[in-house]
């Protein structure tokens, strides 16, 4: 009878837990329905078609944004590909987003439940509360406010990694493989290349054996091997570590690097996270109370699980230091070189909160009533503040405003670039509300999601303060000279002044733009001023869409025909009268990775003719892979063209002698030379992708086929 009663209560508790957690998640869905987006440091597609650009962006070692650039760090690949797959199963982008967020929440909750339940099995209610607070806390709210969706993915994987470390007594082959996979998944956000090894090393320090060292080294190896698809081009010189660490350190506006310890103890963190604008004094008091309980618990020695509590405390201390940013003033050989990759103090904040909550549970395990009341009160405060502060926008209204531009880009077939006005990013959707606090727009002020995911080459309007004075946009606003655009292969201007308003001045020092807000604020007469300065320079295609007359083609030279096969391969047929040398110009950012090789004749479906330059319809191939053995020509003559592009001096005689099949005579006496322009690091990128895919397949096979507990106990 007693056993039946216990079983009944156990089932009842499961149902109550499910109802409680589900009600909170449903509350989130009701508030977030319609879209969470236009974040100040992130973005999400408004159109379902735009998800199709995700594989294109992730499978190319050359990125089409701006004037083109080599791939930087691309550890985020698993998350965009997951998003793409989910988008195939959903109807609208906002539904895709809701599904992703619910998957995040469920994953985080289950990982938290596993951590607490395994370590403190008698504290079920506390486990529920802590797991929910892993989601609904100020630090995670900051990630939703900023739009750091990849971070949430890494954070979820990180919690599963911690749960695996703390709940596993015997490491079987399957468990080790699981740890390796989780370590890799955490690196979707590049800062976890520091956070995850730190967490593993703390665990190893407290639990050292030679076998455990091998396990940790295996996890480190998986982090590198499964990321070798983008690391391999770097090893072959396509990009530099200096460039990567500076890319990771780029801020759009204010300095996010440091904060004081008082703000950490209040869980407000850096002022640039804006947490204090949403989580006020009551929330700050809870933060101070949490830290006070930790300090008091250490001195009172209220804990029973010494090693586990020590792990929580060392983790908490480590992330307090990382969150403060003061580590940057401590020069450590080799390690200090990578300090800029931490980018900002706010990236360590959610992990600090995790270890803070775990430390409280560990230190006060014998005071369950106190801890339960405290955690429930904090959840009751944080949850509504979290929901109330979400940066909501209406995706459907955004689509309605942008639909005519989307229709144009879907029909646009040539490879010319697009310039969107207004400039300088931090856009508000004009017909949607903006939450302004202390003169700072904290919702509906973010990136140009439309251009980023459109799949069309575009001039990047996200200009960092340090680059503002030399930016194409500022120079163009200064004199409205269309020649600046023509020589950059800008074929169209999209006037979105009725859709976007820039808030760049709200996030930047006035000295950046010379205290001239007219450069930033939307000018309804912008197009009229351009036309006045350039009579006959623009041709209207449709309302608010203009063609730049006389824009240079992506490839220029003698009479030629070209086709863009992919972002990393162009094929060119050049028609000449004799074997005299000629110049070939390529309007992508200069990089020694761009090579000229022999080619084959083009079968052309004409999409544009610009004087003697004919562009053919792109085959839109997702992946192109020029052969490693294909010789490249004219590397000595490869120089910079017009301060940014590529130029080669081509010798037709050399092509004829080395690749006779690429040169042919025409009935009219002219000669056609078939060439290819390809980005060589794409080869290394795809080799790295194959190696990463093979490693992933082997690990998944090991995860599925290995026994749960190996005959030999790796960790006793």
XYZ file of C-alpha atoms in Angstrom:
716
model
C 0.000 0.000 0.000
C 2.778 2.408 0.940
C 4.623 1.505 -2.251
C 1.524 2.227 -4.331
C 1.085 5.565 -2.578
C 4.709 6.526 -3.320
C 4.294 5.548 -6.949
C 1.089 7.577 -7.192
C 2.783 10.614 -5.678
C 5.740 10.175 -7.990
C 3.492 10.144 -11.057
C 1.567 13.097 -9.694
C 4.785 15.059 -9.214
C 5.784 14.313 -12.797
C 2.447 15.628 -14.059
C 2.672 18.753 -11.902
C 6.216 19.420 -13.094
C 5.160 18.988 -16.700
C 2.204 21.350 -16.271
C 4.336 23.968 -14.506
C 7.148 23.937 -17.064
C 4.775 23.741 -20.028
C 2.790 26.729 -18.752
C 5.939 28.857 -18.617
C 6.947 27.816 -22.130
C 3.441 28.455 -23.445
C 3.592 31.904 -21.846
C 6.793 32.554 -23.765
C 5.238 31.391 -27.039
C 2.215 33.667 -26.563
C 4.451 36.691 -25.975
C 7.024 35.876 -28.663
C 4.515 34.860 -31.335
C 4.942 37.026 -34.410
C 8.695 37.370 -34.129
C 11.675 38.181 -31.922
C 14.119 40.008 -34.109
C 15.786 43.106 -35.487
C 18.202 42.738 -32.565
C 21.048 45.190 -32.106
C 23.738 42.508 -32.539
C 22.026 39.722 -34.476
C 19.324 38.984 -36.976
C 16.891 36.413 -38.306
C 15.310 36.051 -41.788
C 11.926 37.608 -42.490
C 11.326 35.551 -45.659
C 11.212 31.756 -45.877
C 13.240 31.848 -49.103
C 16.134 33.433 -47.247
C 16.787 30.249 -45.279
C 18.001 28.687 -48.533
C 21.037 30.994 -48.410
C 22.250 29.325 -45.199
C 23.905 26.320 -46.905
C 25.363 28.676 -49.522
C 26.942 30.827 -46.838
C 28.214 27.857 -44.859
C 29.746 25.920 -47.762
C 31.841 28.681 -49.285
C 35.309 29.827 -48.265
C 34.582 33.210 -49.856
C 31.797 35.401 -48.483
C 29.861 37.698 -50.831
C 29.022 40.468 -48.315
C 30.570 43.853 -49.055
C 33.226 43.576 -51.741
C 33.838 39.951 -50.824
C 36.096 38.587 -48.117
C 37.749 35.309 -47.110
C 35.804 33.215 -44.645
C 36.612 34.140 -41.060
C 35.854 31.822 -38.179
C 32.934 29.589 -39.146
C 32.447 27.412 -36.099
C 28.775 28.402 -36.127
C 27.945 26.096 -39.073
C 25.884 23.467 -37.137
C 23.368 26.062 -35.967
C 22.542 27.650 -39.376
C 22.244 24.211 -40.930
C 19.904 23.099 -38.132
C 17.877 26.276 -38.650
C 17.701 25.578 -42.380
C 16.426 22.021 -41.778
C 13.775 23.212 -39.322
C 12.682 25.928 -41.775
C 11.908 23.188 -44.326
C 9.346 21.786 -41.875
C 7.679 25.058 -40.880
C 5.489 27.525 -42.726
C 6.874 30.913 -41.720
C 10.169 32.262 -40.302
C 8.454 33.252 -37.050
C 7.240 29.676 -36.584
C 10.749 28.419 -37.360
C 12.053 30.738 -34.682
C 9.518 29.599 -32.092
C 10.379 25.941 -32.733
C 14.113 26.671 -32.360
C 13.588 28.573 -29.114
C 11.429 25.805 -27.659
C 14.096 23.260 -28.572
C 16.652 25.453 -26.814
C 14.503 25.759 -23.699
C 13.708 22.064 -23.486
C 17.348 21.106 -23.992
C 18.562 23.563 -21.361
C 15.881 22.481 -18.903
C 16.622 18.775 -19.280
C 20.367 19.348 -18.918
C 19.782 21.337 -15.734
C 17.470 18.691 -14.344
C 20.084 16.022 -14.985
C 22.835 18.014 -13.250
C 20.853 18.655 -10.053
C 19.022 15.322 -9.950
C 22.211 13.279 -10.234
C 24.134 15.287 -7.660
C 21.302 16.019 -5.230
C 18.541 13.459 -5.927
C 16.403 14.510 -2.967
C 15.984 18.081 -4.244
C 13.456 17.664 -7.037
C 11.734 21.035 -6.649
C 15.079 22.802 -6.450
C 16.160 20.992 -9.624
C 13.049 22.265 -11.426
C 13.614 25.857 -10.265
C 17.326 25.909 -11.064
C 16.730 24.429 -14.516
C 14.149 27.107 -15.294
C 16.498 29.804 -14.006
C 19.152 28.513 -16.387
C 16.742 29.884 -19.022
C 14.940 32.832 -17.501
C 17.751 34.915 -16.026
C 19.205 38.356 -16.861
C 22.276 37.004 -18.658
C 20.235 34.857 -21.068
C 17.798 37.743 -21.521
C 20.765 39.794 -22.737
C 21.433 37.155 -25.390
C 17.815 37.385 -26.559
C 18.009 41.172 -26.559
C 21.226 41.141 -28.599
C 20.164 38.317 -30.914
C 23.024 35.945 -30.082
C 21.133 32.843 -31.227
C 24.275 30.815 -31.876
C 25.327 31.477 -28.302
C 22.140 29.900 -26.956
C 22.928 26.791 -29.017
C 26.435 26.625 -27.519
C 25.085 27.319 -24.035
C 22.693 24.384 -24.303
C 25.467 22.030 -25.440
C 27.699 23.375 -22.660
C 25.151 22.484 -19.980
C 24.911 18.945 -21.345
C 28.701 18.728 -21.258
C 28.758 19.837 -17.605
C 26.005 17.354 -16.750
C 27.988 14.573 -18.407
C 31.132 15.465 -16.480
C 29.378 15.634 -13.125
C 26.976 12.716 -13.443
C 29.311 10.106 -14.935
C 31.295 7.902 -12.625
C 32.375 5.350 -15.241
C 33.399 6.674 -18.647
C 32.555 4.110 -21.293
C 33.542 4.546 -24.924
C 30.055 5.863 -25.601
C 30.357 8.463 -22.843
C 33.753 9.652 -24.081
C 32.390 9.986 -27.622
C 29.408 11.929 -26.248
C 31.780 14.269 -24.406
C 33.764 14.827 -27.619
C 30.626 15.664 -29.595
C 29.329 18.036 -26.923
C 32.705 19.798 -26.695
C 32.519 20.376 -30.450
C 28.913 21.624 -30.366
C 29.764 24.205 -27.726
C 32.160 25.856 -30.201
C 29.272 27.080 -32.377
C 29.952 30.334 -30.474
C 33.681 30.847 -30.880
C 34.220 32.149 -27.340
C 33.506 28.608 -26.123
C 36.886 27.644 -27.551
C 38.028 29.265 -24.295
C 35.083 28.539 -21.992
C 34.838 24.808 -22.714
C 38.556 23.955 -22.283
C 38.576 26.007 -19.080
C 35.625 24.012 -17.734
C 37.231 20.701 -18.702
C 40.581 21.666 -17.164
C 38.954 22.629 -13.860
C 37.277 19.214 -13.775
C 40.579 17.509 -14.627
C 42.393 19.482 -11.915
C 39.994 18.153 -9.286
C 39.763 14.614 -10.684
C 43.168 13.977 -12.228
C 44.193 10.550 -13.487
C 46.102 9.678 -16.619
C 42.973 8.204 -18.196
C 40.997 11.344 -17.464
C 43.758 13.394 -19.080
C 43.335 11.270 -22.211
C 39.597 11.917 -22.137
C 40.099 15.685 -21.950
C 42.704 15.604 -24.715
C 40.239 13.627 -26.839
C 37.641 16.365 -26.292
C 40.168 19.039 -27.289
C 41.041 17.023 -30.382
C 37.380 16.737 -31.376
C 36.928 20.506 -31.018
C 39.734 21.048 -33.529
C 39.094 18.135 -35.893
C 35.389 18.817 -36.292
C 36.214 22.468 -37.007
C 39.015 21.753 -39.461
C 36.811 22.702 -42.433
C 37.402 26.382 -41.637
C 40.702 25.970 -39.792
C 42.371 24.252 -42.770
C 42.196 27.283 -45.117
C 43.779 29.347 -42.344
C 46.671 26.914 -42.092
C 47.207 27.374 -45.837
C 47.206 31.169 -45.525
C 43.688 32.086 -46.688
C 43.222 34.121 -43.537
C 45.350 34.973 -40.530
C 44.899 34.319 -36.848
C 45.304 38.067 -36.331
C 42.338 38.644 -38.616
C 40.258 36.027 -36.818
C 40.889 37.337 -33.366
C 40.213 40.900 -34.508
C 36.991 39.787 -36.227
C 35.887 38.185 -32.992
C 36.704 41.396 -31.162
C 34.861 43.799 -33.459
C 32.258 45.941 -31.696
C 29.629 47.863 -33.551
C 29.738 50.721 -31.130
C 30.662 50.999 -27.455
C 33.357 49.168 -25.482
C 31.961 45.976 -24.021
C 35.221 44.657 -22.620
C 35.046 45.502 -18.911
C 32.731 46.035 -16.016
C 33.136 46.494 -12.286
C 32.571 43.810 -9.686
C 29.540 45.551 -8.182
C 27.700 45.234 -11.482
C 28.682 41.562 -11.610
C 27.326 40.925 -8.119
C 24.028 42.591 -9.086
C 23.924 40.414 -12.240
C 23.736 43.557 -14.360
C 27.188 42.981 -15.884
C 28.577 45.423 -18.450
C 26.507 48.601 -19.034
C 26.535 47.762 -22.746
C 24.422 44.650 -22.088
C 21.547 46.973 -21.069
C 20.402 44.410 -18.494
C 19.916 47.103 -15.863
C 17.373 48.806 -18.139
C 15.051 45.800 -17.771
C 16.049 44.055 -14.537
C 15.940 46.774 -11.903
C 16.848 47.076 -8.233
C 14.860 44.040 -6.944
C 16.684 41.769 -9.380
C 20.006 43.342 -8.400
C 19.276 42.648 -4.730
C 18.769 38.984 -5.534
C 22.139 38.921 -7.253
C 23.843 40.425 -4.201
C 21.974 37.979 -1.953
C 23.121 35.032 -4.077
C 26.774 36.035 -3.837
C 26.380 36.725 -0.112
C 24.997 33.227 0.422
C 27.926 31.744 -1.501
C 30.491 33.601 0.599
C 28.642 32.827 3.823
C 28.285 29.172 2.873
C 32.028 28.883 2.216
C 32.947 30.322 5.594
C 30.229 28.429 7.469
C 31.136 25.177 5.667
C 27.501 24.288 5.154
C 28.263 21.891 2.315
C 28.587 18.102 2.347
C 29.810 17.327 -1.195
C 33.232 18.919 -0.924
C 34.692 18.136 -4.370
C 31.530 19.027 -6.265
C 31.135 22.298 -4.395
C 34.785 23.116 -5.009
C 34.223 22.579 -8.733
C 31.281 24.991 -8.656
C 33.271 27.589 -6.712
C 36.319 27.459 -8.981
C 34.032 27.696 -12.007
C 32.204 30.651 -10.461
C 35.459 32.438 -9.626
C 36.819 31.834 -13.137
C 33.766 33.289 -14.843
C 33.658 36.254 -12.457
C 37.169 37.095 -13.636
C 36.243 36.554 -17.298
C 33.088 38.615 -16.928
C 34.978 41.491 -15.315
C 37.377 41.760 -18.256
C 40.303 42.549 -15.942
C 42.176 39.465 -17.138
C 43.114 41.583 -20.174
C 45.539 43.576 -18.021
C 47.453 40.409 -17.064
C 49.992 39.484 -19.760
C 50.254 35.711 -20.111
C 52.498 34.380 -22.886
C 50.521 32.916 -25.829
C 47.199 33.023 -23.921
C 47.007 36.837 -23.868
C 47.281 36.810 -27.668
C 43.756 35.389 -27.807
C 42.190 37.803 -25.302
C 40.382 39.774 -28.051
C 38.458 36.633 -29.016
C 36.494 36.946 -25.779
C 35.116 40.072 -27.417
C 32.992 41.269 -24.531
C 32.323 40.623 -20.878
C 28.705 39.603 -21.525
C 29.659 36.324 -23.222
C 30.787 34.796 -19.940
C 27.778 36.085 -17.986
C 25.344 33.157 -18.554
C 28.003 30.663 -17.444
C 28.651 32.719 -14.342
C 24.945 32.511 -13.509
C 25.028 28.732 -14.013
C 27.896 28.243 -11.568
C 26.395 30.759 -9.133
C 23.125 28.812 -8.940
C 24.948 25.474 -8.703
C 27.179 26.832 -5.942
C 24.136 27.928 -3.929
C 22.519 24.514 -4.293
C 25.759 22.731 -3.380
C 26.630 24.952 -0.423
C 23.128 24.978 1.043
C 22.024 21.445 0.224
C 20.947 20.949 3.838
C 18.767 24.092 3.819
C 16.288 23.048 1.181
C 13.428 25.268 2.360
C 15.575 28.400 2.306
C 16.973 27.629 -1.140
C 13.551 26.724 -2.538
C 11.927 29.960 -1.348
C 14.846 32.011 -2.668
C 14.905 30.374 -6.099
C 11.132 30.435 -6.523
C 11.021 34.136 -5.598
C 13.766 34.924 -8.095
C 12.017 32.963 -10.854
C 8.744 34.746 -10.076
C 10.587 38.051 -10.531
C 12.745 37.142 -13.560
C 10.195 35.355 -15.726
C 7.808 38.303 -16.281
C 10.730 40.725 -16.681
C 12.232 38.377 -19.273
C 8.978 38.247 -21.262
C 8.222 41.943 -20.955
C 11.644 42.932 -22.294
C 11.718 40.648 -25.348
C 12.573 42.622 -28.533
C 9.404 41.939 -30.485
C 8.854 42.830 -34.122
C 6.169 41.733 -36.514
C 7.776 39.552 -39.161
C 4.602 39.651 -41.268
C 4.585 43.484 -41.272
C 8.305 43.493 -42.137
C 7.604 41.175 -45.090
C 4.806 43.441 -46.297
C 7.151 46.449 -46.235
C 9.955 44.620 -48.021
C 7.973 42.479 -50.467
C 8.536 44.655 -53.559
C 12.302 44.622 -52.951
C 12.226 40.870 -52.395
C 10.379 40.384 -55.696
C 13.022 42.422 -57.500
C 15.953 40.462 -56.044
C 14.275 37.168 -56.926
C 14.092 38.299 -60.555
C 17.574 39.873 -60.653
C 19.905 37.556 -62.564
C 23.179 39.445 -62.995
C 25.992 39.433 -60.418
C 26.142 43.190 -59.798
C 26.024 44.383 -56.218
C 23.184 46.142 -54.463
C 23.471 49.194 -52.212
C 20.701 49.751 -49.666
C 19.848 53.205 -48.345
C 19.751 54.322 -45.441
C 23.336 53.511 -44.470
C 25.265 52.480 -41.349
C 23.044 49.760 -39.928
C 21.244 49.808 -36.544
C 17.961 50.067 -38.417
C 14.479 50.467 -37.034
C 11.506 49.276 -39.045
C 9.689 52.578 -39.398
C 6.147 51.244 -39.154
C 6.835 49.275 -35.966
C 7.238 50.472 -32.361
C 10.671 51.100 -30.880
C 11.431 50.774 -27.179
C 13.701 53.706 -26.270
C 15.346 53.876 -22.841
C 17.689 56.736 -21.968
C 17.718 57.801 -25.628
C 18.862 54.314 -26.685
C 16.595 52.133 -28.841
C 16.693 48.690 -27.217
C 14.260 46.902 -29.501
C 13.527 47.179 -33.201
C 17.006 48.523 -33.878
C 19.339 46.128 -35.607
C 20.819 44.691 -38.767
C 19.597 44.729 -42.344
C 18.259 41.189 -42.234
C 16.784 41.595 -45.701
C 20.125 42.169 -47.460
C 22.127 39.739 -45.355
C 19.978 36.730 -46.235
C 18.809 37.808 -49.695
C 21.471 35.747 -51.483
C 22.401 38.743 -53.633
C 25.775 40.474 -53.439
C 25.426 43.681 -51.443
C 27.506 46.496 -50.011
C 27.673 45.901 -46.287
C 26.124 48.751 -44.334
C 27.443 47.494 -41.016
C 30.324 49.965 -40.697
C 32.437 49.885 -37.545
C 33.303 53.264 -35.974
C 36.976 52.864 -36.827
C 36.111 52.444 -40.535
C 33.461 55.157 -40.731
C 35.559 57.946 -42.268
C 36.932 55.721 -45.036
C 33.660 53.953 -45.751
C 32.135 53.990 -49.216
C 28.847 55.196 -47.730
C 30.341 58.292 -46.089
C 32.272 59.221 -49.241
C 29.148 58.809 -51.335
C 27.075 61.001 -49.011
C 29.788 63.650 -49.192
C 29.539 64.236 -52.955
C 26.911 61.820 -54.375
C 29.396 60.671 -57.023
C 28.034 57.561 -58.744
C 31.494 56.743 -60.063
C 32.306 55.536 -56.542
C 29.596 52.914 -56.964
C 30.239 52.056 -60.601
C 33.815 51.005 -59.983
C 32.665 48.748 -57.132
C 30.254 46.851 -59.412
C 27.219 48.389 -57.657
C 24.454 47.948 -60.205
C 21.408 48.922 -58.142
C 20.366 51.235 -55.313
C 17.409 50.171 -53.185
C 15.814 53.148 -51.464
C 14.428 51.749 -48.203
C 13.963 55.148 -46.602
C 10.258 54.356 -46.238
C 11.129 51.104 -44.420
C 14.320 51.733 -42.414
C 15.578 54.486 -40.119
C 19.193 54.300 -38.932
C 20.023 54.641 -35.217
C 23.799 54.511 -35.695
C 24.196 57.840 -33.871
C 22.496 56.412 -30.772
C 25.217 53.758 -30.377
C 28.306 55.691 -31.471
C 30.405 58.544 -30.169
C 29.522 61.768 -32.058
C 33.200 62.155 -32.917
C 32.890 59.096 -35.155
C 30.579 60.896 -37.597
C 31.886 64.408 -36.946
C 28.782 65.285 -34.942
C 26.920 65.509 -38.242
C 23.724 63.534 -37.731
C 22.584 64.406 -41.249
C 24.943 61.655 -42.401
C 23.075 59.150 -40.239
C 19.437 60.161 -40.254
C 17.235 59.126 -43.147
C 17.001 61.739 -45.916
C 13.767 61.430 -47.881
C 15.392 63.475 -50.677
C 18.415 61.176 -50.966
C 17.603 59.877 -54.459
C 16.713 63.377 -55.686
C 20.149 64.606 -54.573
C 21.866 61.692 -56.312
C 19.969 62.414 -59.547
C 20.778 66.116 -59.333
C 24.499 65.378 -58.969
C 24.395 62.713 -61.710
C 21.955 63.592 -64.510
C 21.049 60.404 -66.367
C 23.122 58.429 -63.839
C 20.168 56.482 -62.440
C 17.398 54.631 -64.234
C 14.287 53.777 -62.250
C 13.439 50.085 -62.446
C 10.394 50.215 -60.190
C 9.274 52.352 -57.252
C 12.285 52.959 -54.954
C 14.579 50.696 -57.015
C 17.173 52.278 -59.326
C 19.781 50.943 -61.739
C 23.197 52.593 -61.719
C 23.883 53.415 -65.377
C 27.352 52.399 -66.537
C 28.272 50.243 -63.545
C 31.305 48.063 -64.215
C 30.766 44.347 -64.620
C 32.190 41.884 -62.110
C 34.841 40.937 -64.697
C 36.235 43.439 -67.222
C 38.838 43.362 -69.953
C 38.649 42.934 -73.748
C 35.500 41.582 -75.365
C 34.453 38.754 -73.071
C 31.670 36.567 -71.798
C 31.533 35.243 -68.249
C 29.388 33.134 -65.959
C 29.405 33.007 -62.175
C 29.293 29.327 -61.256
C 29.501 29.974 -57.502
C 31.032 32.407 -55.050
C 34.419 30.767 -55.643
C 34.410 30.004 -59.394
C 33.890 32.123 -62.512
C 34.355 30.966 -66.092
C 35.404 33.448 -68.773
C 35.606 33.392 -72.591
C 37.785 36.233 -73.861
C 37.641 37.096 -77.575
C 40.784 38.739 -79.001
C 42.133 39.545 -82.478
C 45.678 38.258 -81.939
C 47.927 36.813 -79.274
C 48.809 40.157 -77.730
C 48.761 40.258 -73.908
C 45.692 41.798 -72.283
C 44.516 42.820 -68.807
C 41.747 40.956 -66.998
C 40.104 42.691 -64.027
C 38.051 40.982 -61.349
C 35.978 43.139 -58.973
C 36.228 41.101 -55.802
C 38.412 42.131 -52.871
C 42.050 41.456 -53.655
C 43.325 38.172 -52.309
C 46.256 36.029 -53.389
C 43.927 33.036 -53.187
C 42.215 34.127 -56.405
C 43.844 32.296 -59.308
C 43.529 32.151 -63.084
C 43.475 28.746 -64.727
C 42.510 27.275 -68.068
C 38.837 26.744 -68.815
C 36.287 25.327 -71.220
C 33.860 27.013 -73.590
C 30.794 28.632 -72.030
C 27.256 27.808 -73.069
C 25.577 31.139 -72.441
C 22.079 32.281 -71.567
C 22.557 36.051 -71.669
C 21.322 38.022 -68.639
C 23.104 41.351 -69.225
C 25.281 43.116 -71.772
C 27.524 45.984 -70.672
C 29.317 47.368 -73.734
C 31.604 44.488 -74.758
C 31.010 42.460 -71.582
C 28.311 39.754 -71.653
C 27.195 38.028 -68.467
C 25.549 34.626 -68.647
C 22.985 33.143 -66.286
C 24.568 31.629 -63.210
C 24.262 27.901 -62.709
C 23.780 28.584 -58.983
C 25.885 25.598 -58.025
C 26.089 25.164 -54.273
C 29.619 23.769 -54.347
C 32.349 24.055 -56.971
C 35.663 22.324 -56.556
C 38.442 23.235 -58.990
C 40.982 20.447 -59.256
C 44.105 20.703 -57.146
C 46.206 19.730 -60.162
C 44.876 22.559 -62.326
C 47.822 24.912 -62.960
C 47.391 28.590 -62.201
C 48.839 31.231 -64.521
C 50.174 34.764 -64.286
C 50.626 34.879 -60.500
C 53.536 37.301 -60.901
C 51.248 39.784 -62.622
C 48.461 39.506 -60.008
C 48.053 43.046 -58.640
C 45.448 45.257 -56.973
C 42.956 46.926 -59.284
C 41.369 50.273 -58.334
C 42.437 49.997 -54.687
C 40.482 46.820 -54.009
C 40.070 44.388 -56.919
C 42.249 41.865 -58.750
C 44.108 42.346 -62.037
C 46.160 39.920 -64.129
C 48.187 40.410 -67.296
C 47.132 37.461 -69.461
C 49.437 36.015 -72.127
C 47.339 34.027 -74.662
C 50.468 32.406 -76.069
C 51.250 30.879 -72.683
C 47.705 29.526 -72.386
C 47.920 28.036 -75.884
C 51.240 26.336 -75.121
C 50.185 24.853 -71.792
C 46.475 24.209 -72.386
C 45.777 24.023 -76.136
C 42.172 22.995 -75.562
C 41.449 26.361 -73.925
C 42.284 28.372 -77.075
C 40.305 28.132 -80.309
C 40.109 30.055 -83.571
C 36.808 31.509 -84.780
C 35.527 31.754 -88.421
C 35.830 35.575 -88.365
C 39.548 35.339 -87.608
C 39.256 36.162 -83.874
C 40.554 33.962 -81.081
C 38.653 32.822 -77.988
C 40.572 32.048 -74.812
C 38.654 30.115 -72.137
C 39.761 30.810 -68.579
C 38.579 30.139 -65.051
C 38.932 32.436 -62.068
C 38.766 30.422 -58.896
C 39.392 30.862 -55.187
C 41.977 28.233 -54.347
C 41.328 28.077 -50.563
C 37.901 26.638 -51.412
C 39.764 23.397 -52.126
C 41.191 23.349 -48.612
C 37.821 24.287 -47.161
C 36.081 21.361 -48.860
C 38.861 18.949 -47.897
C 38.447 20.154 -44.325
C 34.689 19.704 -44.652
C 35.188 16.104 -45.777
C 37.581 15.437 -42.894
C 35.159 16.982 -40.405
C 32.240 15.024 -41.882
C 34.230 11.782 -41.743
C 35.236 12.440 -38.130
C 31.626 13.245 -37.242
C 30.395 10.059 -38.921
C 32.949 7.952 -37.023
C 31.998 9.564 -33.714
C 28.282 9.053 -34.348
C 28.961 5.447 -35.285
C 30.924 5.023 -32.058
C 28.118 6.638 -30.096
C 25.506 4.292 -31.532
C 27.462 1.041 -31.656
C 29.663 1.110 -28.556
C 28.395 -0.514 -25.323
C 27.117 1.698 -22.555
C 29.843 0.538 -20.179
C 33.122 -0.681 -21.568
C 34.717 -3.817 -20.061
C 37.590 -1.704 -18.838
C 36.620 1.143 -16.521
C 38.291 4.234 -17.905
C 37.390 6.187 -14.784
C 36.782 4.359 -11.571
